[in-house]
Amino acid sequence: MIDISVGQYRYSAYLEAVITEVLQAIRHCRRCVVLTGAGISAESGVPTFRGDDGLWNKFRPEELATVDAFMANSKLVWEWYNWRRDVMDTVQPNAGHYALRDFAEYFENFTLITQNVDGLHTRAGSENVLELHGNINRNKCLDCNREYIESDEIKPDKIPSCTYCGGKIRPDVVWFGEMLDPQVIQKAISESEKADLFFSIGTSALVHPAASLPSGAKRTGAILIEVNPEITPLSHLADFRLQSTAGGVLPQIVRGLQESA
Ligand code: NAD
Ligand code: ZN
């Protein structure tokens, strides 16, 4: 018991020390880019894909999140998305989302890029979020991409068709094997390359092209900071690793920025 509490004490003292170093290192940074992944929404109760309670443990992605799966069994895919929408309807943004909303005011230029489709950054008050993988609350036509913003729930037994081309209505998210919106990814790449500070938060850094943004920013001179309780393929590149939860450390960083403003 004593060992454990000493270990925890030592660890939190170590984390405090790293946060102090981070605040010192970033005090002259002007262009900040943040990339978030499913981990930042985990504390809101949205399951990640690769954690212990990850959705992929219950469903195989290739059965659900591909165009082929949708063509083969659109009812199953819509059942899954309705379930995910129901989960997301019950959750709220957490301290990490709110801290990132506040980050914006401490930098001349601030870009928030997310791989999440849950819309929680916008609900927390962040503006102009680059949603690389779309948004689960929007629909679009499978064939002509026309956007459908309808509040009616999609009934898996009676999937509506596009009024223009007759194509099936699907969630407006990027599925495996699909291209990202070229304008959104281009903007994400160019902001990352211009950044002098890059935070990678709550992402396993496995899904490309998003996973290439932090290394791209680092290559063009940005300080790279990772916030993740686990080690990731990016960890060895990071200038600072905050091995903790987003909701735990990001509010502390905001407080530090406030104090030095
Ligand atoms: P991922 O599930 O692969 O990885 C999540 C990462 O978050 C892990 O490295 C984990 O260690 C870390 N993490 C867990 N709890 C954390 C916390 N409290 N604070 C900080 N980090 C924490 O997620 P990914 O890298 O985003 O890739 C998964 C893909 O799945 C993305 O393309 C995304 O679109 C999609 N996805 C989205 C949501 C969502 O919208 N909330 C949820 C699940 C998956
Ligand atoms: Zn259409």
mmCIF file of C-alpha atoms and ligand atoms in Angstrom:
data_model
loop_
_atom_site.group_PDB
_atom_site.id
_atom_site.type_symbol
_atom_site.label_atom_id
_atom_site.label_comp_id
_atom_site.label_asym_id
_atom_site.label_seq_id
_atom_site.Cartn_x
_atom_site.Cartn_y
_atom_site.Cartn_z
ATOM 1 C CA MET A 1 0.000 0.000 0.000
ATOM 2 C CA ILE A 2 2.700 2.424 1.060
ATOM 3 C CA ASP A 3 4.688 1.664 -2.048
ATOM 4 C CA ILE A 4 1.683 2.308 -4.255
ATOM 5 C CA SER A 5 0.883 5.660 -2.693
ATOM 6 C CA VAL A 6 4.534 6.694 -2.775
ATOM 7 C CA GLY A 7 4.582 5.647 -6.442
ATOM 8 C CA GLN A 8 1.473 7.695 -7.179
ATOM 9 C CA TYR A 9 2.846 10.667 -5.287
ATOM 10 C CA ARG A 10 6.123 10.474 -7.179
ATOM 11 C CA TYR A 11 4.264 10.163 -10.445
ATOM 12 C CA SER A 12 2.040 13.182 -9.878
ATOM 13 C CA ALA A 13 5.047 15.244 -8.776
ATOM 14 C CA TYR A 14 6.803 14.157 -11.978
ATOM 15 C CA LEU A 15 3.767 15.116 -14.083
ATOM 16 C CA GLU A 16 3.613 18.529 -12.390
ATOM 17 C CA ALA A 17 7.280 19.026 -13.249
ATOM 18 C CA VAL A 18 6.689 18.129 -16.905
ATOM 19 C CA ILE A 19 3.711 20.531 -17.079
ATOM 20 C CA THR A 20 5.935 23.305 -15.698
ATOM 21 C CA GLU A 21 8.559 22.516 -18.346
ATOM 22 C CA VAL A 22 5.897 22.477 -21.065
ATOM 23 C CA LEU A 23 4.594 25.892 -20.017
ATOM 24 C CA GLN A 24 8.118 27.258 -20.072
ATOM 25 C CA ALA A 25 8.867 25.770 -23.509
ATOM 26 C CA ILE A 26 5.676 26.987 -25.200
ATOM 27 C CA ARG A 27 5.533 30.506 -23.831
ATOM 28 C CA HIS A 28 6.649 32.115 -27.110
ATOM 29 C CA CYS A 29 4.617 29.861 -29.402
ATOM 30 C CA ARG A 30 2.195 31.658 -31.697
ATOM 31 C CA ARG A 31 0.709 29.011 -33.992
ATOM 32 C CA CYS A 32 -0.803 26.087 -32.179
ATOM 33 C CA VAL A 33 -2.404 23.021 -33.754
ATOM 34 C CA VAL A 34 -4.188 20.359 -31.725
ATOM 35 C CA LEU A 35 -5.116 16.913 -33.038
ATOM 36 C CA THR A 36 -7.577 14.944 -30.959
ATOM 37 C CA GLY A 37 -8.763 11.340 -31.110
ATOM 38 C CA ALA A 38 -11.295 9.142 -29.370
ATOM 39 C CA GLY A 39 -9.363 9.373 -26.066
ATOM 40 C CA ILE A 40 -10.486 12.943 -25.406
ATOM 41 C CA SER A 41 -14.124 11.828 -25.492
ATOM 42 C CA ALA A 42 -13.507 8.715 -23.381
ATOM 43 C CA GLU A 43 -13.969 10.763 -20.203
ATOM 44 C CA SER A 44 -17.377 11.851 -21.521
ATOM 45 C CA GLY A 45 -18.367 8.189 -21.759
ATOM 46 C CA VAL A 46 -17.933 7.728 -25.532
ATOM 47 C CA PRO A 47 -16.183 4.370 -26.011
ATOM 48 C CA THR A 48 -12.868 4.424 -27.905
ATOM 49 C CA PHE A 49 -12.330 1.903 -30.671
ATOM 50 C CA ARG A 50 -9.202 0.309 -29.315
ATOM 51 C CA GLY A 51 -9.556 0.509 -25.549
ATOM 52 C CA ASP A 52 -10.786 -2.324 -23.330
ATOM 53 C CA ASP A 53 -14.403 -1.299 -23.812
ATOM 54 C CA GLY A 54 -13.739 -0.417 -27.445
ATOM 55 C CA LEU A 55 -16.555 -0.764 -29.924
ATOM 56 C CA TRP A 56 -14.344 -2.856 -32.158
ATOM 57 C CA ASN A 57 -14.238 -5.566 -29.495
ATOM 58 C CA LYS A 58 -17.925 -6.142 -30.016
ATOM 59 C CA PHE A 59 -18.161 -5.529 -33.752
ATOM 60 C CA ARG A 60 -15.652 -6.037 -36.520
ATOM 61 C CA PRO A 61 -15.025 -2.744 -38.342
ATOM 62 C CA GLU A 62 -15.117 -4.377 -41.747
ATOM 63 C CA GLU A 63 -18.655 -5.584 -40.972
ATOM 64 C CA LEU A 64 -19.871 -2.093 -40.274
ATOM 65 C CA ALA A 65 -17.768 0.866 -41.313
ATOM 66 C CA THR A 66 -17.160 0.341 -45.019
ATOM 67 C CA VAL A 67 -19.100 1.053 -48.192
ATOM 68 C CA ASP A 68 -19.095 -2.682 -48.964
ATOM 69 C CA ALA A 69 -20.670 -3.457 -45.595
ATOM 70 C CA PHE A 70 -23.303 -0.789 -46.193
ATOM 71 C CA MET A 71 -24.104 -2.189 -49.640
ATOM 72 C CA ALA A 72 -24.310 -5.717 -48.235
ATOM 73 C CA ASN A 73 -26.208 -4.992 -45.020
ATOM 74 C CA SER A 74 -27.310 -1.390 -44.678
ATOM 75 C CA LYS A 75 -29.848 -2.362 -42.002
ATOM 76 C CA LEU A 76 -27.104 -3.663 -39.668
ATOM 77 C CA VAL A 77 -24.923 -0.624 -40.340
ATOM 78 C CA TRP A 78 -27.785 1.773 -39.567
ATOM 79 C CA GLU A 79 -28.624 -0.173 -36.378
ATOM 80 C CA TRP A 80 -25.039 0.297 -35.262
ATOM 81 C CA TYR A 81 -24.992 3.999 -36.098
ATOM 82 C CA ASN A 82 -28.342 4.566 -34.357
ATOM 83 C CA TRP A 83 -26.863 2.898 -31.278
ATOM 84 C CA ARG A 84 -23.762 5.086 -31.454
ATOM 85 C CA ARG A 85 -25.931 8.192 -31.882
ATOM 86 C CA ASP A 86 -27.954 7.169 -28.840
ATOM 87 C CA VAL A 87 -24.736 6.825 -26.806
ATOM 88 C CA MET A 88 -23.558 10.242 -27.988
ATOM 89 C CA ASP A 89 -26.924 11.878 -27.241
ATOM 90 C CA THR A 90 -26.497 11.039 -23.559
ATOM 91 C CA VAL A 91 -22.958 12.427 -23.154
ATOM 92 C CA GLN A 92 -21.605 15.905 -22.476
ATOM 93 C CA PRO A 93 -18.287 17.588 -23.308
ATOM 94 C CA ASN A 94 -15.721 17.144 -20.515
ATOM 95 C CA ALA A 95 -12.992 19.278 -18.950
ATOM 96 C CA GLY A 96 -10.590 18.402 -21.802
ATOM 97 C CA HIS A 97 -12.977 19.713 -24.487
ATOM 98 C CA TYR A 98 -13.578 22.919 -22.506
ATOM 99 C CA ALA A 99 -9.853 23.436 -21.937
ATOM 100 C CA LEU A 100 -9.240 23.234 -25.693
ATOM 101 C CA ARG A 101 -11.984 25.797 -26.308
ATOM 102 C CA ASP A 102 -10.004 28.094 -23.980
ATOM 103 C CA PHE A 103 -6.642 27.314 -25.664
ATOM 104 C CA ALA A 104 -7.769 29.359 -28.686
ATOM 105 C CA GLU A 105 -7.407 32.695 -26.909
ATOM 106 C CA TYR A 106 -3.746 32.180 -25.953
ATOM 107 C CA PHE A 107 -2.352 31.820 -29.480
ATOM 108 C CA GLU A 108 -2.346 34.146 -32.483
ATOM 109 C CA ASN A 109 -3.423 31.225 -34.596
ATOM 110 C CA PHE A 110 -5.169 28.147 -33.277
ATOM 111 C CA THR A 111 -6.410 25.131 -35.243
ATOM 112 C CA LEU A 112 -8.322 22.261 -33.714
ATOM 113 C CA ILE A 113 -8.324 19.088 -35.805
ATOM 114 C CA THR A 114 -10.293 16.073 -34.647
ATOM 115 C CA GLN A 115 -10.677 12.489 -35.775
ATOM 116 C CA ASN A 116 -13.805 12.250 -33.661
ATOM 117 C CA VAL A 117 -17.226 12.253 -35.207
ATOM 118 C CA ASP A 118 -19.091 13.061 -31.984
ATOM 119 C CA GLY A 119 -19.263 16.868 -32.364
ATOM 120 C CA LEU A 120 -18.264 17.365 -28.692
ATOM 121 C CA HIS A 121 -15.628 20.037 -29.454
ATOM 122 C CA THR A 122 -18.223 22.223 -31.142
ATOM 123 C CA ARG A 123 -20.696 21.569 -28.332
ATOM 124 C CA ALA A 124 -18.004 22.729 -25.880
ATOM 125 C CA GLY A 125 -17.749 26.016 -27.802
ATOM 126 C CA SER A 126 -14.718 25.474 -30.080
ATOM 127 C CA GLU A 127 -15.060 27.198 -33.437
ATOM 128 C CA ASN A 128 -14.028 26.105 -36.937
ATOM 129 C CA VAL A 129 -13.156 22.561 -35.903
ATOM 130 C CA LEU A 130 -11.626 20.531 -38.736
ATOM 131 C CA GLU A 131 -13.560 17.249 -38.506
ATOM 132 C CA LEU A 132 -11.342 14.902 -40.506
ATOM 133 C CA HIS A 133 -13.685 11.931 -40.279
ATOM 134 C CA GLY A 134 -17.019 13.722 -40.595
ATOM 135 C CA ASN A 135 -19.811 14.006 -38.062
ATOM 136 C CA ILE A 136 -22.063 11.201 -36.914
ATOM 137 C CA ASN A 137 -25.028 13.524 -36.561
ATOM 138 C CA ARG A 138 -25.110 14.370 -40.261
ATOM 139 C CA ASN A 139 -26.304 12.185 -43.130
ATOM 140 C CA LYS A 140 -25.473 12.235 -46.809
ATOM 141 C CA CYS A 141 -26.394 10.443 -50.009
ATOM 142 C CA LEU A 142 -24.248 7.396 -50.755
ATOM 143 C CA ASP A 143 -24.181 8.230 -54.469
ATOM 144 C CA CYS A 144 -24.190 12.017 -54.924
ATOM 145 C CA ASN A 145 -22.856 13.099 -51.467
ATOM 146 C CA ARG A 146 -25.692 15.598 -50.995
ATOM 147 C CA GLU A 147 -25.916 16.491 -47.312
ATOM 148 C CA TYR A 148 -29.085 15.661 -45.373
ATOM 149 C CA ILE A 149 -29.547 17.406 -42.057
ATOM 150 C CA GLU A 150 -32.660 15.692 -40.814
ATOM 151 C CA SER A 151 -33.512 15.223 -37.204
ATOM 152 C CA ASP A 152 -35.710 12.196 -37.946
ATOM 153 C CA GLU A 153 -34.161 8.964 -36.824
ATOM 154 C CA ILE A 154 -33.261 6.649 -39.678
ATOM 155 C CA LYS A 155 -35.330 3.478 -39.468
ATOM 156 C CA PRO A 156 -33.010 0.609 -40.426
ATOM 157 C CA ASP A 157 -35.950 -1.243 -42.000
ATOM 158 C CA LYS A 158 -36.877 1.737 -44.148
ATOM 159 C CA ILE A 159 -33.751 3.646 -45.121
ATOM 160 C CA PRO A 160 -34.700 6.851 -46.949
ATOM 161 C CA SER A 161 -33.452 7.611 -50.454
ATOM 162 C CA CYS A 162 -31.931 10.789 -51.825
ATOM 163 C CA THR A 163 -34.623 12.991 -53.329
ATOM 164 C CA TYR A 164 -32.253 13.984 -56.165
ATOM 165 C CA CYS A 165 -30.691 10.740 -57.321
ATOM 166 C CA GLY A 166 -32.433 7.963 -55.405
ATOM 167 C CA GLY A 167 -29.213 6.841 -53.636
ATOM 168 C CA LYS A 168 -29.369 5.454 -50.107
ATOM 169 C CA ILE A 169 -28.920 7.802 -47.163
ATOM 170 C CA ARG A 170 -25.846 7.025 -45.028
ATOM 171 C CA PRO A 171 -24.042 8.626 -42.095
ATOM 172 C CA ASP A 172 -21.717 11.500 -43.085
ATOM 173 C CA VAL A 173 -18.579 9.885 -41.685
ATOM 174 C CA VAL A 174 -15.435 8.672 -43.398
ATOM 175 C CA TRP A 175 -15.449 4.884 -43.619
ATOM 176 C CA PHE A 176 -12.439 2.589 -43.951
ATOM 177 C CA GLY A 177 -11.005 2.795 -47.426
ATOM 178 C CA GLU A 178 -12.642 6.162 -48.162
ATOM 179 C CA MET A 179 -10.890 9.422 -48.987
ATOM 180 C CA LEU A 180 -10.972 12.297 -46.552
ATOM 181 C CA ASP A 181 -12.529 15.540 -47.734
ATOM 182 C CA PRO A 182 -9.582 17.001 -49.711
ATOM 183 C CA GLN A 183 -10.194 20.565 -48.504
ATOM 184 C CA VAL A 184 -10.314 19.552 -44.852
ATOM 185 C CA ILE A 185 -7.159 17.397 -44.936
ATOM 186 C CA GLN A 186 -5.280 20.004 -47.011
ATOM 187 C CA LYS A 187 -6.072 22.699 -44.447
ATOM 188 C CA ALA A 188 -5.051 20.321 -41.624
ATOM 189 C CA ILE A 189 -1.714 19.594 -43.340
ATOM 190 C CA SER A 190 -0.910 23.223 -44.125
ATOM 191 C CA GLU A 191 -1.754 24.445 -40.609
ATOM 192 C CA SER A 192 0.306 21.603 -39.112
ATOM 193 C CA GLU A 193 3.302 22.513 -41.262
ATOM 194 C CA LYS A 194 3.079 26.179 -40.210
ATOM 195 C CA ALA A 195 2.640 25.370 -36.517
ATOM 196 C CA ASP A 196 5.300 26.078 -33.907
ATOM 197 C CA LEU A 197 3.394 23.978 -31.362
ATOM 198 C CA PHE A 198 1.488 20.745 -31.909
ATOM 199 C CA PHE A 199 -0.510 18.766 -29.353
ATOM 200 C CA SER A 200 -1.500 15.169 -30.116
ATOM 201 C CA ILE A 201 -4.216 14.246 -27.636
ATOM 202 C CA GLY A 202 -6.019 10.963 -27.035
ATOM 203 C CA THR A 203 -5.146 9.321 -30.311
ATOM 204 C CA SER A 204 -3.454 5.980 -30.830
ATOM 205 C CA ALA A 205 -1.724 7.560 -33.853
ATOM 206 C CA LEU A 206 -2.463 4.558 -36.043
ATOM 207 C CA VAL A 207 -5.044 5.833 -38.522
ATOM 208 C CA HIS A 208 -3.486 7.686 -41.472
ATOM 209 C CA PRO A 209 -3.411 10.332 -42.825
ATOM 210 C CA ALA A 210 -4.322 11.913 -39.453
ATOM 211 C CA ALA A 211 -1.492 10.045 -37.761
ATOM 212 C CA SER A 212 1.036 11.725 -40.090
ATOM 213 C CA LEU A 213 0.090 15.263 -39.010
ATOM 214 C CA PRO A 214 2.109 15.303 -35.743
ATOM 215 C CA SER A 215 5.292 13.989 -37.391
ATOM 216 C CA GLY A 216 4.809 16.464 -40.264
ATOM 217 C CA ALA A 217 4.556 19.342 -37.791
ATOM 218 C CA LYS A 218 7.611 18.146 -35.902
ATOM 219 C CA ARG A 219 9.596 17.911 -39.152
ATOM 220 C CA THR A 220 8.793 21.523 -39.951
ATOM 221 C CA GLY A 221 9.933 22.717 -36.535
ATOM 222 C CA ALA A 222 6.989 22.475 -34.126
ATOM 223 C CA ILE A 223 7.346 21.474 -30.493
ATOM 224 C CA LEU A 224 5.427 18.190 -30.241
ATOM 225 C CA ILE A 225 3.501 17.373 -27.079
ATOM 226 C CA GLU A 226 1.599 14.136 -26.561
ATOM 227 C CA VAL A 227 -1.224 13.729 -24.033
ATOM 228 C CA ASN A 228 -2.115 10.068 -23.614
ATOM 229 C CA PRO A 229 -2.075 7.680 -20.641
ATOM 230 C CA GLU A 230 -0.557 5.022 -22.940
ATOM 231 C CA ILE A 231 2.553 4.843 -25.113
ATOM 232 C CA THR A 232 1.794 5.200 -28.838
ATOM 233 C CA PRO A 233 3.859 4.910 -32.039
ATOM 234 C CA LEU A 234 4.242 8.696 -31.802
ATOM 235 C CA SER A 235 5.585 8.772 -28.256
ATOM 236 C CA HIS A 236 9.251 8.484 -29.200
ATOM 237 C CA LEU A 237 8.963 11.602 -31.394
ATOM 238 C CA ALA A 238 7.329 13.807 -28.770
ATOM 239 C CA ASP A 239 9.347 16.575 -27.121
ATOM 240 C CA PHE A 240 7.116 16.234 -24.064
ATOM 241 C CA ARG A 241 4.901 13.342 -23.014
ATOM 242 C CA LEU A 242 2.090 14.061 -20.595
ATOM 243 C CA GLN A 243 1.217 10.501 -19.694
ATOM 244 C CA SER A 244 -2.180 11.228 -18.244
ATOM 245 C CA THR A 245 -5.796 11.873 -19.182
ATOM 246 C CA ALA A 246 -6.796 14.861 -21.291
ATOM 247 C CA GLY A 247 -9.366 15.998 -18.721
ATOM 248 C CA GLY A 248 -6.674 15.848 -16.049
ATOM 249 C CA VAL A 249 -3.821 17.784 -17.650
ATOM 250 C CA LEU A 250 -5.380 20.182 -20.183
ATOM 251 C CA PRO A 251 -7.170 22.362 -17.587
ATOM 252 C CA GLN A 252 -3.844 22.656 -15.734
ATOM 253 C CA ILE A 253 -2.153 23.859 -18.908
ATOM 254 C CA VAL A 254 -4.903 26.444 -19.436
ATOM 255 C CA ARG A 255 -4.409 27.666 -15.863
ATOM 256 C CA GLY A 256 -0.679 27.971 -16.521
ATOM 257 C CA LEU A 257 -1.327 29.915 -19.756
ATOM 258 C CA GLN A 258 -3.719 32.222 -17.881
ATOM 259 C CA GLU A 259 -1.141 32.916 -15.191
ATOM 260 C CA SER A 260 1.594 33.753 -17.664
ATOM 261 C CA ALA A 261 -0.653 35.835 -19.982
HETATM 262 P P1 NAD B 1 -8.280 5.027 -30.673
HETATM 263 O O1 NAD B 1 -9.491 4.405 -30.049
HETATM 264 O O2 NAD B 1 -7.474 4.263 -31.624
HETATM 265 O O3 NAD B 1 -7.285 5.469 -29.502
HETATM 266 C C1 NAD B 1 -7.700 6.188 -28.391
HETATM 267 C C2 NAD B 1 -6.451 6.663 -27.653
HETATM 268 O O4 NAD B 1 -6.869 7.475 -26.574
HETATM 269 C C3 NAD B 1 -5.609 5.527 -27.056
HETATM 270 O O5 NAD B 1 -4.247 5.727 -27.408
HETATM 271 C C4 NAD B 1 -5.802 5.689 -25.538
HETATM 272 O O6 NAD B 1 -4.643 5.349 -24.807
HETATM 273 C C5 NAD B 1 -6.101 7.162 -25.433
HETATM 274 N N1 NAD B 1 -6.914 7.551 -24.280
HETATM 275 C C6 NAD B 1 -7.838 6.828 -23.613
HETATM 276 N N2 NAD B 1 -8.387 7.560 -22.630
HETATM 277 C C7 NAD B 1 -7.805 8.778 -22.685
HETATM 278 C C8 NAD B 1 -7.966 9.974 -21.940
HETATM 279 N N3 NAD B 1 -8.861 10.056 -20.941
HETATM 280 N N4 NAD B 1 -7.198 11.050 -22.257
HETATM 281 C C9 NAD B 1 -6.301 10.990 -23.278
HETATM 282 N N5 NAD B 1 -6.105 9.868 -24.016
HETATM 283 C C10 NAD B 1 -6.856 8.783 -23.719
HETATM 284 O O7 NAD B 1 -8.761 6.416 -31.258
HETATM 285 P P2 NAD B 1 -8.265 7.274 -32.519
HETATM 286 O O8 NAD B 1 -6.771 7.371 -32.502
HETATM 287 O O9 NAD B 1 -9.074 8.502 -32.464
HETATM 288 O O10 NAD B 1 -8.654 6.438 -33.818
HETATM 289 C C11 NAD B 1 -9.891 5.827 -33.897
HETATM 290 C C12 NAD B 1 -10.779 6.182 -35.065
HETATM 291 O O11 NAD B 1 -12.076 5.884 -34.582
HETATM 292 C C13 NAD B 1 -10.842 7.610 -35.467
HETATM 293 O O12 NAD B 1 -10.802 7.585 -36.842
HETATM 294 C C14 NAD B 1 -12.223 8.142 -35.029
HETATM 295 O O13 NAD B 1 -12.901 8.741 -36.115
HETATM 296 C C15 NAD B 1 -13.006 6.940 -34.661
HETATM 297 N N6 NAD B 1 -13.713 7.024 -33.354
HETATM 298 C C16 NAD B 1 -14.349 8.182 -32.978
HETATM 299 C C17 NAD B 1 -14.988 8.266 -31.740
HETATM 300 C C18 NAD B 1 -15.636 9.569 -31.335
HETATM 301 O O14 NAD B 1 -16.078 10.329 -32.187
HETATM 302 N N7 NAD B 1 -15.671 9.894 -30.044
HETATM 303 C C19 NAD B 1 -15.013 7.165 -30.878
HETATM 304 C C20 NAD B 1 -14.371 5.995 -31.297
HETATM 305 C C21 NAD B 1 -13.715 5.945 -32.532
HETATM 306 ZN ZN ZN B 2 -28.110 11.553 -54.153
#
